[in-house]
Coordinates of C-alpha atoms in Angstrom, one line a residue:
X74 CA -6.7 -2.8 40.1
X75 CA -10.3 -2.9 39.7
X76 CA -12.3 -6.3 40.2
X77 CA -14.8 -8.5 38.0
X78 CA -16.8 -10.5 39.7
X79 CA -16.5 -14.1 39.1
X80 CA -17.0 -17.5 41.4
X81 CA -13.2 -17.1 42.0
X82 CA -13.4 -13.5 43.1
X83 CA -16.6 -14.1 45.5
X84 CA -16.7 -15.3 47.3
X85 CA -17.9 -17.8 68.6
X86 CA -20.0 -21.1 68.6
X87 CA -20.4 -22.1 71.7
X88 CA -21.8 -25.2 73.6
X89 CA -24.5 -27.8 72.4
X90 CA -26.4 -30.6 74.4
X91 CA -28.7 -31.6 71.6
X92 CA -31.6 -34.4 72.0
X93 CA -30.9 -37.7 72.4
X94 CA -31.7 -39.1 68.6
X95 CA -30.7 -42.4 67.6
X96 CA -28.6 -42.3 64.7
X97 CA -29.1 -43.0 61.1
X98 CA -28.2 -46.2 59.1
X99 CA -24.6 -45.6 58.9
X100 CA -23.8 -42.8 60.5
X101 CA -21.1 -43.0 63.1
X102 CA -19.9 -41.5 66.3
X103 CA -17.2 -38.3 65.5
X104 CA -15.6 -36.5 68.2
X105 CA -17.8 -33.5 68.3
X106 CA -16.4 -30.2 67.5
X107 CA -18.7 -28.5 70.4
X108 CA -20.3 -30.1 73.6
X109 CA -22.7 -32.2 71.1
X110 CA -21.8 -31.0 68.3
X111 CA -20.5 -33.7 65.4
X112 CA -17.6 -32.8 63.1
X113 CA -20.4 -34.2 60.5
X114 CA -23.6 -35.8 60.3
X115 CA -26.6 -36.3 58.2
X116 CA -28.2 -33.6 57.1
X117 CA -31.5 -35.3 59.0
X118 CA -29.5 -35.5 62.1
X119 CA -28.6 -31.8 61.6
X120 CA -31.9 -30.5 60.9
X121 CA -33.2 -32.8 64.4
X122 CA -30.2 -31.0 66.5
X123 CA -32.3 -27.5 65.4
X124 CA -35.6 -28.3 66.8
X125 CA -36.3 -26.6 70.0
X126 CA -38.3 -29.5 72.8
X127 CA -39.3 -28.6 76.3
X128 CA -35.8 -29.2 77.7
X129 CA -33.4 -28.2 74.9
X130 CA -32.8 -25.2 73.1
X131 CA -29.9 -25.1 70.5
X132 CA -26.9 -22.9 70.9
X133 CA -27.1 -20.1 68.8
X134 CA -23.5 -20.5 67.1
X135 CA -25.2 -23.4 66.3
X136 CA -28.4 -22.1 64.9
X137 CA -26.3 -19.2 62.9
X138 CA -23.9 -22.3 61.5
X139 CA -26.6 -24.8 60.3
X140 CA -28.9 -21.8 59.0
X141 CA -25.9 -20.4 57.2
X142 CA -25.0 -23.9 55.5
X143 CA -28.2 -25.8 55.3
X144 CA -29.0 -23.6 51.8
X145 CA -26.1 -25.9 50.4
X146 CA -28.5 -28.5 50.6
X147 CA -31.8 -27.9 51.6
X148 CA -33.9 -24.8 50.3
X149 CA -35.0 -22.5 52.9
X150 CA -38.6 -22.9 52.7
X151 CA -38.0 -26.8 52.8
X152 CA -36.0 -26.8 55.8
X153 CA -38.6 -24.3 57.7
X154 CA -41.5 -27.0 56.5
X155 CA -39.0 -29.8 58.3
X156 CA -38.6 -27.9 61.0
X157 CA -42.4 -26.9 61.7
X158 CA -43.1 -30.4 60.9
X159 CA -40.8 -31.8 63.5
X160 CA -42.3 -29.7 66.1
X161 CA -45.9 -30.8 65.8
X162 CA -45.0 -34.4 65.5
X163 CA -42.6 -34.4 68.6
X164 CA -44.8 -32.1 70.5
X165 CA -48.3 -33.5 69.4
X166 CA -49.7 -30.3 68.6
X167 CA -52.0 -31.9 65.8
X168 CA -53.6 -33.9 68.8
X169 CA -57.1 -32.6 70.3
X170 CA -56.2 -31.9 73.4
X171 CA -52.4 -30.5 74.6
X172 CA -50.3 -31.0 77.4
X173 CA -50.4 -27.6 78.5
X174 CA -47.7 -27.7 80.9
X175 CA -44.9 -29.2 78.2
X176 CA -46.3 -26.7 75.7
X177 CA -45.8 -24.0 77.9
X178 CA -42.1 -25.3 78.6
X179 CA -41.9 -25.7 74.5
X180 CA -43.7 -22.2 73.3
X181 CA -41.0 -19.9 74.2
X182 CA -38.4 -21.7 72.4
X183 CA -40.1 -22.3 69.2
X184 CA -40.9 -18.5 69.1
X185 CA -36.9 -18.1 70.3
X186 CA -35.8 -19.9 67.3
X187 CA -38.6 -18.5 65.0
X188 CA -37.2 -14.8 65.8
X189 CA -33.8 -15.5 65.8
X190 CA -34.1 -17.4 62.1
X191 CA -36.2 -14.3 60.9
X192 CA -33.9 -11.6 62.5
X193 CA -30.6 -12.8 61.2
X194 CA -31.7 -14.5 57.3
X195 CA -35.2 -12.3 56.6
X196 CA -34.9 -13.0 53.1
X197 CA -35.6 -16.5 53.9
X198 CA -39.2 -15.4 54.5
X199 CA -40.2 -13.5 51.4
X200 CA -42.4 -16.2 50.2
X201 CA -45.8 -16.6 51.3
X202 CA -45.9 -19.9 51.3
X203 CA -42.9 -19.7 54.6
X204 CA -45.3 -17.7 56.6
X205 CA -47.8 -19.9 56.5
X206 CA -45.9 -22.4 58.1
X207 CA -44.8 -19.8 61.1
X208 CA -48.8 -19.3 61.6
X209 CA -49.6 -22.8 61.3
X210 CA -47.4 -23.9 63.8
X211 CA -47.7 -20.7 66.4
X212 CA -51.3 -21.3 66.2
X213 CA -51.3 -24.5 67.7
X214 CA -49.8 -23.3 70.8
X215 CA -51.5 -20.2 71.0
X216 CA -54.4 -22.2 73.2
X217 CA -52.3 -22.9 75.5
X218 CA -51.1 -18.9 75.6
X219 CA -52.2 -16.4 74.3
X220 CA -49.1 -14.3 74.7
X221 CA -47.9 -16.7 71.5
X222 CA -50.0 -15.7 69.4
X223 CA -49.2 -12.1 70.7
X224 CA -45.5 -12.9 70.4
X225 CA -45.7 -13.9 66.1
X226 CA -47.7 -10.8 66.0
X227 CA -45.0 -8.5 66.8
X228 CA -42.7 -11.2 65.2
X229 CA -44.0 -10.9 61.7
X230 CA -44.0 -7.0 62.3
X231 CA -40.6 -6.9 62.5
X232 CA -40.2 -9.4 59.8
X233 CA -42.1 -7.3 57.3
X234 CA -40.6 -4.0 58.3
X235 CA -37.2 -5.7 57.9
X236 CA -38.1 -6.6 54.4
X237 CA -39.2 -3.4 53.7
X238 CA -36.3 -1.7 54.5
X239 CA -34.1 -4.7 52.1
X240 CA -36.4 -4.3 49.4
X241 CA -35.5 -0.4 49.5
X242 CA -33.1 0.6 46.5
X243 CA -31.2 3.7 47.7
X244 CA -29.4 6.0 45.3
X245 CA -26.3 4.3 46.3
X246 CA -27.2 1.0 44.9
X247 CA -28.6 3.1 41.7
X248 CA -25.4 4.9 41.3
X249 CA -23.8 5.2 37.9
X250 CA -22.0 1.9 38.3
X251 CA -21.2 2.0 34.5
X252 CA -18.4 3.6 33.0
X253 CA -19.2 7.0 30.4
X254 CA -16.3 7.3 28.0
X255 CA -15.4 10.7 27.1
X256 CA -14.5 11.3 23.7
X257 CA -12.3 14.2 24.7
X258 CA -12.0 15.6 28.1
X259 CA -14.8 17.4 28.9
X260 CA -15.1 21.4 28.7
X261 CA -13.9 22.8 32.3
X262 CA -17.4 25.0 31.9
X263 CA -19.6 21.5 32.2
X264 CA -16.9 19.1 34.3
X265 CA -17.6 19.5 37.9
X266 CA -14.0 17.7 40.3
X267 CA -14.8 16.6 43.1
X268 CA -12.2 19.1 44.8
X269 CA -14.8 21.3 44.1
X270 CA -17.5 19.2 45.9
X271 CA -15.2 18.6 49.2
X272 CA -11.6 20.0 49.3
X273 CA -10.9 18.6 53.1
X274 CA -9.3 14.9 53.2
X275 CA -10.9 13.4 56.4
X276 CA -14.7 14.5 55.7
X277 CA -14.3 12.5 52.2
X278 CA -12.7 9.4 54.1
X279 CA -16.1 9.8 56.5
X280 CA -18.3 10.1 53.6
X281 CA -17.0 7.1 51.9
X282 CA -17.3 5.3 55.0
X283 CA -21.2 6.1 55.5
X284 CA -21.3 5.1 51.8
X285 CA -19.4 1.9 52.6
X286 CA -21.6 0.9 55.6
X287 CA -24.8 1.9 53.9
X288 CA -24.0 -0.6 50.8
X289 CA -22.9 -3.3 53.5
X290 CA -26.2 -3.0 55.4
X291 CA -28.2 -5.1 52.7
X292 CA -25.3 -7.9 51.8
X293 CA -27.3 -10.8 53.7
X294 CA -24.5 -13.5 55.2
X295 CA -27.2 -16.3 53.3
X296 CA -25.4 -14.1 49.6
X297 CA -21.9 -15.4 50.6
X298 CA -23.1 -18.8 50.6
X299 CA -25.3 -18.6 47.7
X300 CA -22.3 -17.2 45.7
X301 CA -20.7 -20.9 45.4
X302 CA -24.0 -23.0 45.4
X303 CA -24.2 -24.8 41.9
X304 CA -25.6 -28.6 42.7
X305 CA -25.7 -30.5 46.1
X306 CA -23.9 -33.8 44.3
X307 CA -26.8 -35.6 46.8
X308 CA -29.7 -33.5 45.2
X309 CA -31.3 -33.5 41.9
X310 CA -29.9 -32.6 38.5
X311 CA -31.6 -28.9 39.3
X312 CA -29.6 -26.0 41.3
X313 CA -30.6 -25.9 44.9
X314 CA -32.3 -22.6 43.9
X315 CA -31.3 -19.8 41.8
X316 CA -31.6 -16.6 43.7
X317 CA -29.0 -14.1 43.0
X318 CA -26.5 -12.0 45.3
X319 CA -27.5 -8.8 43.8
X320 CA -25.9 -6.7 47.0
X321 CA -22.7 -8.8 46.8
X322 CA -22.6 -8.3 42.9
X323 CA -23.4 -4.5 43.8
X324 CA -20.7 -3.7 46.6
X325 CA -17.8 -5.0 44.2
X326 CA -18.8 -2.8 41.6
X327 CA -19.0 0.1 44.2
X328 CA -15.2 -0.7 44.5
X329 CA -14.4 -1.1 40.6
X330 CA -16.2 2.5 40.5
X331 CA -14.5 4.2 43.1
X332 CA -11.5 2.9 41.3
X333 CA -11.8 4.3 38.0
X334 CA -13.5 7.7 39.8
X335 CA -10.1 8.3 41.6
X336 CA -8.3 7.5 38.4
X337 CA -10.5 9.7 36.7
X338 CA -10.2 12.8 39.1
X339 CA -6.3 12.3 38.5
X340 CA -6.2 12.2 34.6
X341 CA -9.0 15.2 34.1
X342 CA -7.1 18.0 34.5
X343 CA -4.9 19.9 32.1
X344 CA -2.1 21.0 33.9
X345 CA 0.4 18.7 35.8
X346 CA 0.7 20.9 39.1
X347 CA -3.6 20.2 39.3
X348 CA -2.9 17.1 38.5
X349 CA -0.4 16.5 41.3
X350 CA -2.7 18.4 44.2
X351 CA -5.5 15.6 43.3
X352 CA -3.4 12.6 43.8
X353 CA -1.8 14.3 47.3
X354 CA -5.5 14.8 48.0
X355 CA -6.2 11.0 47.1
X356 CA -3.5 10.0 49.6
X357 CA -4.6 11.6 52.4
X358 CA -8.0 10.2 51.8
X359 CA -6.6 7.2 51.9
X360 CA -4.7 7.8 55.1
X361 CA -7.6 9.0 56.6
X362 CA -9.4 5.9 55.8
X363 CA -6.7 3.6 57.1
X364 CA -7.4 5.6 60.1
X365 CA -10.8 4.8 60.2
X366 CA -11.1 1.5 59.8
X367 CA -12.1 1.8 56.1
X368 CA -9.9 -1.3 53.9
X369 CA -12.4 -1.3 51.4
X370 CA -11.9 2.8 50.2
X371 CA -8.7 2.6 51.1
X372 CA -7.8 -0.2 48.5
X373 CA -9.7 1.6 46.5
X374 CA -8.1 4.2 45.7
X375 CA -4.9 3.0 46.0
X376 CA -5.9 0.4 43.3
X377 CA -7.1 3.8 40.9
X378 CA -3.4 5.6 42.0
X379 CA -2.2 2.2 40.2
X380 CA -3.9 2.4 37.5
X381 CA -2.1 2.2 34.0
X382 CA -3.4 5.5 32.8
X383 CA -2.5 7.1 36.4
X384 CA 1.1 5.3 37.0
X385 CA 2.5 6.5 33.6
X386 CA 2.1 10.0 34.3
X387 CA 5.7 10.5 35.6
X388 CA 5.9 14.0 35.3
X389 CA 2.9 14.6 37.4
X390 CA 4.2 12.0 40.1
X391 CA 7.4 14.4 40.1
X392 CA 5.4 16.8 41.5
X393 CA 4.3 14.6 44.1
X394 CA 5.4 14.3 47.9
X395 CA 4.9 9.9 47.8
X396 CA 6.5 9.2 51.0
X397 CA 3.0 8.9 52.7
X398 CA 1.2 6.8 49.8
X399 CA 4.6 4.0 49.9
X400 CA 3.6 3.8 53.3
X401 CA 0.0 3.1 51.9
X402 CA 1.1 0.4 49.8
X403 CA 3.0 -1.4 52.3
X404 CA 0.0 -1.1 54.2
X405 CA -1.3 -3.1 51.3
X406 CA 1.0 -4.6 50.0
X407 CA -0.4 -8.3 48.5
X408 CA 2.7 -10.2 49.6
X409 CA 2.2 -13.0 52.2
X410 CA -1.1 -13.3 51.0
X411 CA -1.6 -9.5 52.4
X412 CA 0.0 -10.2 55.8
X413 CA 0.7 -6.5 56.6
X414 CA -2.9 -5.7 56.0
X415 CA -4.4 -8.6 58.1
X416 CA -2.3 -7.7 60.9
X417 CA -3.7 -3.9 60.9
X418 CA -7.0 -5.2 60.3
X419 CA -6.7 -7.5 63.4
X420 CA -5.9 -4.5 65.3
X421 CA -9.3 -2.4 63.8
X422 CA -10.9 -5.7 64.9
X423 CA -9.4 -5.2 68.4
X424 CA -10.0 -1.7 68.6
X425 CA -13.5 -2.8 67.6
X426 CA -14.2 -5.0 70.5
X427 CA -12.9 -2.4 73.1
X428 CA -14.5 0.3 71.9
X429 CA -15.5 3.0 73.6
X430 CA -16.9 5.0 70.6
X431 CA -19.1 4.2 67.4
X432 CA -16.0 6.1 65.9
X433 CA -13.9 3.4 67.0
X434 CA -16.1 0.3 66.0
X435 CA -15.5 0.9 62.4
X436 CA -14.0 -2.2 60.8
X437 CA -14.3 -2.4 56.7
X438 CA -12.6 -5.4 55.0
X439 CA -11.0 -5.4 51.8
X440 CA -14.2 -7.2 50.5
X441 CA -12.9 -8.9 47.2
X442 CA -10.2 -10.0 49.4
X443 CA -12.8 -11.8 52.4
X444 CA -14.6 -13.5 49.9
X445 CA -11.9 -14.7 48.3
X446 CA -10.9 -16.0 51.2
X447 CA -14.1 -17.6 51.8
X448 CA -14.1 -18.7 48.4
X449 CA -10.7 -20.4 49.0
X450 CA -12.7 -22.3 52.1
X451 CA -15.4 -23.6 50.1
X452 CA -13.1 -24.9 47.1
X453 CA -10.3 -26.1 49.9
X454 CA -13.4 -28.3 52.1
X455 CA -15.7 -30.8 50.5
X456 CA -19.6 -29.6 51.6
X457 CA -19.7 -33.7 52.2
X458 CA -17.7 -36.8 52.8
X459 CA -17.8 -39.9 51.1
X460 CA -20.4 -41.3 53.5
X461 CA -22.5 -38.6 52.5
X462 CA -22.7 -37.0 55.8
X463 CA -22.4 -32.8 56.0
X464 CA -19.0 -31.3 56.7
X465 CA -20.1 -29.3 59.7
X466 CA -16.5 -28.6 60.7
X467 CA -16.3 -26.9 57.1
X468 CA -19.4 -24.5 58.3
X469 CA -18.2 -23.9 61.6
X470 CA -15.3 -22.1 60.1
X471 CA -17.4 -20.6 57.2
X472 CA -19.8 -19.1 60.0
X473 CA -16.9 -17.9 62.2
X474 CA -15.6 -15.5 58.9
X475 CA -19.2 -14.6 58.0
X476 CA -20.7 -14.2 61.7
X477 CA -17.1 -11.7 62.4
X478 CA -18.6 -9.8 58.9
X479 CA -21.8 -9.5 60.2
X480 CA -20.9 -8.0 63.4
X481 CA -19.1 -5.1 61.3
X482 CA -21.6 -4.5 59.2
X483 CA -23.9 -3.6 61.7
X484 CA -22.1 -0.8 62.9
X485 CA -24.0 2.6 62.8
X486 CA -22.2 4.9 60.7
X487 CA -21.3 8.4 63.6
X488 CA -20.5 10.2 61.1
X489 CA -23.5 12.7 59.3
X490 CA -24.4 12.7 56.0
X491 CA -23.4 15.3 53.1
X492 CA -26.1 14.5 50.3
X493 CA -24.2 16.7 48.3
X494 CA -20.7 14.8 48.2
X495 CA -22.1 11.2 48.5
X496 CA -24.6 12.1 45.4
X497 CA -21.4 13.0 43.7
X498 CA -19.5 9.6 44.2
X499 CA -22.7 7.9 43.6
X500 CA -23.7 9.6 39.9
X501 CA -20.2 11.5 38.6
X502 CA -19.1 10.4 35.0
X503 CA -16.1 8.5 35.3
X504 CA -14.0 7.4 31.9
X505 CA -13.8 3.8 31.0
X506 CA -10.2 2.4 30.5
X507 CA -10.2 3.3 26.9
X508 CA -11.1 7.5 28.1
X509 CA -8.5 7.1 31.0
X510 CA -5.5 5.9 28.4
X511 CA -6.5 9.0 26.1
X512 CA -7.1 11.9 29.5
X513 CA -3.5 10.4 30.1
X514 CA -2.0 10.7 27.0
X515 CA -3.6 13.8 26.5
X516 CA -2.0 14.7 29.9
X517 CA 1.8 13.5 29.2
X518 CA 2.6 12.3 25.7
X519 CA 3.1 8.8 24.8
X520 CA 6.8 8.0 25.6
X521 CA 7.2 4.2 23.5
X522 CA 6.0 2.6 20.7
X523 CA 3.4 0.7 22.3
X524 CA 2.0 3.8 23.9
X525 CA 2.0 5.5 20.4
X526 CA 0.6 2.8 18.5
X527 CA -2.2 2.6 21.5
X528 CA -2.5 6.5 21.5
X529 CA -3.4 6.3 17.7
X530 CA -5.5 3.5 17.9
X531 CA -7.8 4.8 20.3
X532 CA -7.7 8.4 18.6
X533 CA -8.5 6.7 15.1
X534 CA -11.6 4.9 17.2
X535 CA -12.9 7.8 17.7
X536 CA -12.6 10.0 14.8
X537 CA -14.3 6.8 13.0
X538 CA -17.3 7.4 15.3
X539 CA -17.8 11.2 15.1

């Protein structure tokens, strides 16, 4: 069925030899999780284990994992004033003269760290208060090289022109996400199907999978965090911040409208043999998308097959040759916490890494499903323990399901654009529930009492608005 969105819904590292730091009042040793890495620590101690010297560089599961977590409970813009702060005091780079040689050791890493924190969370830096502190602190190496100051250059380049292209609002995050209710269904002279648009099975299932990867392409991994943040109990009585996950918010609601589009494309038609080809052209899409890698359509449109208004149509399902979609279902099939689809999308993840083919490197969760899963993380994990130090075991885990995520999304769609079908699943009207109950009755009678009594409700609704 299609999803709201609600905090229930939402939502490999590798080695570490960090600086020797003497720790805080309290804090004790833990068995690391890495090679230097603590199970927890103080936030302070976390933030130190981030900053780059002239004979350490941090790992970058580790950079990914504190970057990911650290919005919990430390803005962004704080944390990169900490950071820059850290790195003039250890390094003296407020003194008159530098030690050009350590500087030189230093420099790289700083502008490692710098690239890697802008590359991977941009939205960090849309203030420009944030990169002031990048110039600040580049341009007191820059004496010692000017190849630093070369470096930021071409680092705030890419920075902007990845902002850019986030701050973009294509037609698929404009689409038509609301629901038009028909009154009646609509004159065949004015209602376009989208059998008409694209009658072939696998260049839908691509065309939903360039729309698929397009929408995923601006879900930052900072939005899956930022979907659970309320209050750091440490923190004051405000919110650690209060921006939005707009793309999150926007991809669900891609799915709850590809729902009630497949739903609608079933109940529009007059006649139950029409009726039948468009579901046994929704199951092949669906196969095709199983195929493909594609979870996300595919649940889709199972979840609009099982729709109410759709499932009650017996006569119509008659007509249809199901053996393929109750193979679908299984496929699945919620049960064991949707074992049977975790094992296939294992395998997609597989086929992933050993690909020899961008056709092959497709891999699209279920998405309501991952966050939930993530969501179940966050609720299952306190963010601290009682001595107030950060769960960082928690955010290793967290940054494992997020950083696997990322890697999908990042996949370049192979397959070419048709403006024409993708405008249509973007901008078609689709009926709300209320328009799909009356296409259906309209369709195939009401067979009980409740359907009656529901059938001449909804009529009287509208005859009381005309």
């Amino acid at each position: 069925m299609p999803q709201t969105l609600s905090t229930s819904d939402m939502v490999t590292p590798g080695s570490l030899s960090p600086p020797p730091t003497e720790p805080t009042d309290g804090e004790q040793a833990r068995q690391p999780l890495l090679d230097g890495a603590p199970s927890s620590a103080s936030l302070d101690t976390l933030i130190q284990q981030l900053v780059p010297t002239a004979d350490y560089y941090p790992e970058k599961a580790y950079i990914f994992t504190f970057l990911l977590s650290s919005r919990l409970f430390i803005e962004p813009r704080e944390l990169l004033a900490r950071v820059c702060h850290l790195c003039i005091e250890q390094q003296q780079l407020d003194k008159p003269v530098l030690d050009k040689a350590r500087v030189r050791k230093f420099g790289p890493k700083l502008l490692q760290l710098l690239a890697e924190w802008t590359e991977t969370f941009p939205r960090d830096f849309q203030e420009e208060s944030t990169i002031g502190h990048l110039k600040d602190v580049v341009g007191r190496i820059a004496p010692c090289d000017e190849a630093y100051r070369k470096r930021m250059h071409q680092l705030l380049q890419a920075l902007h022109q990845k902002l850019a292209a986030l701050g973009q609002r294509p037609e698929s995050l404009l689409g038509a996400d609301k629901p038009i209710s028909y009154r009646t269904k609509p004159p065949a002279s004015i209602h376009r199907e989208l059998l008409d648009i694209c009658s072939d099975p696998y260049t839908l299932a691509q065309q939903l999978t360039h729309v698929e990867l397009e929408r995923l392409q601006h879900i930052g991994p900072e939005e899956f965090v930022q979907a659970f943040v309320n209050k750091d109990p440490l923190a004051s009585t405000k919110p650690c911040f209060t921006e939005k996950t707009n793309n999150l918010e926007a991809y669900v609601k891609w799915f709850n409208r590809l729902c009630y589009l497949v739903a609608t494309e079933i109940c529009m038609p007059a006649k139950k043999k029409q009726r039948a080809q468009v579901i046994e052209f929704f199951i092949d899409v669906a196969r095709e998308c199983f195929n493909i890698g594609n979870f996300n359509s595919l649940m889709a449109i199972i979840s609009g097959m099982n729709m109410s208004p759709v499932s009650r149509l017996k006569k119509t399902w008659a007509k249809v040759k199901t053996a393929k979609f109750f193979i679908l279902e299984h496929q699945m099939d919620p049960t064991g916490n949707f074992c049977n689809y975790r094992t296939a999308l294992r395998g997609a993840a597989h086929r992933s890494l050993t690909a020899h083919s961008s056709r092959e490197k497709i891999v699209i969760p279920f998405f309501s499903l991952l966050i939930k899963d993530i969501y179940f993380l966050n609720e299952g994990c306190a963010n601290r323990l009682p001595n107030g130090h950060v769960n960082f075991e928690k955010f290793l885990e967290l940054a494992k399901q997020v950083g696997e995520f990322i890697t999908w999304k990042q996949v370049e769609c192979p397959f070419e654009q048709d403006r024409s079908i993708t405008h249509y699943l973007h901008t078609a009207p689709i009926f709300s529930e209320d328009g799909l109950y009356l296409a259906s009755y309209e369709s195939e009678s009401p067979e009980n009492q409740t359907e009656k009594e529901r059938w001449k409700s909804l009529r009287s609704s509208i005859l009381g608005k005309t």
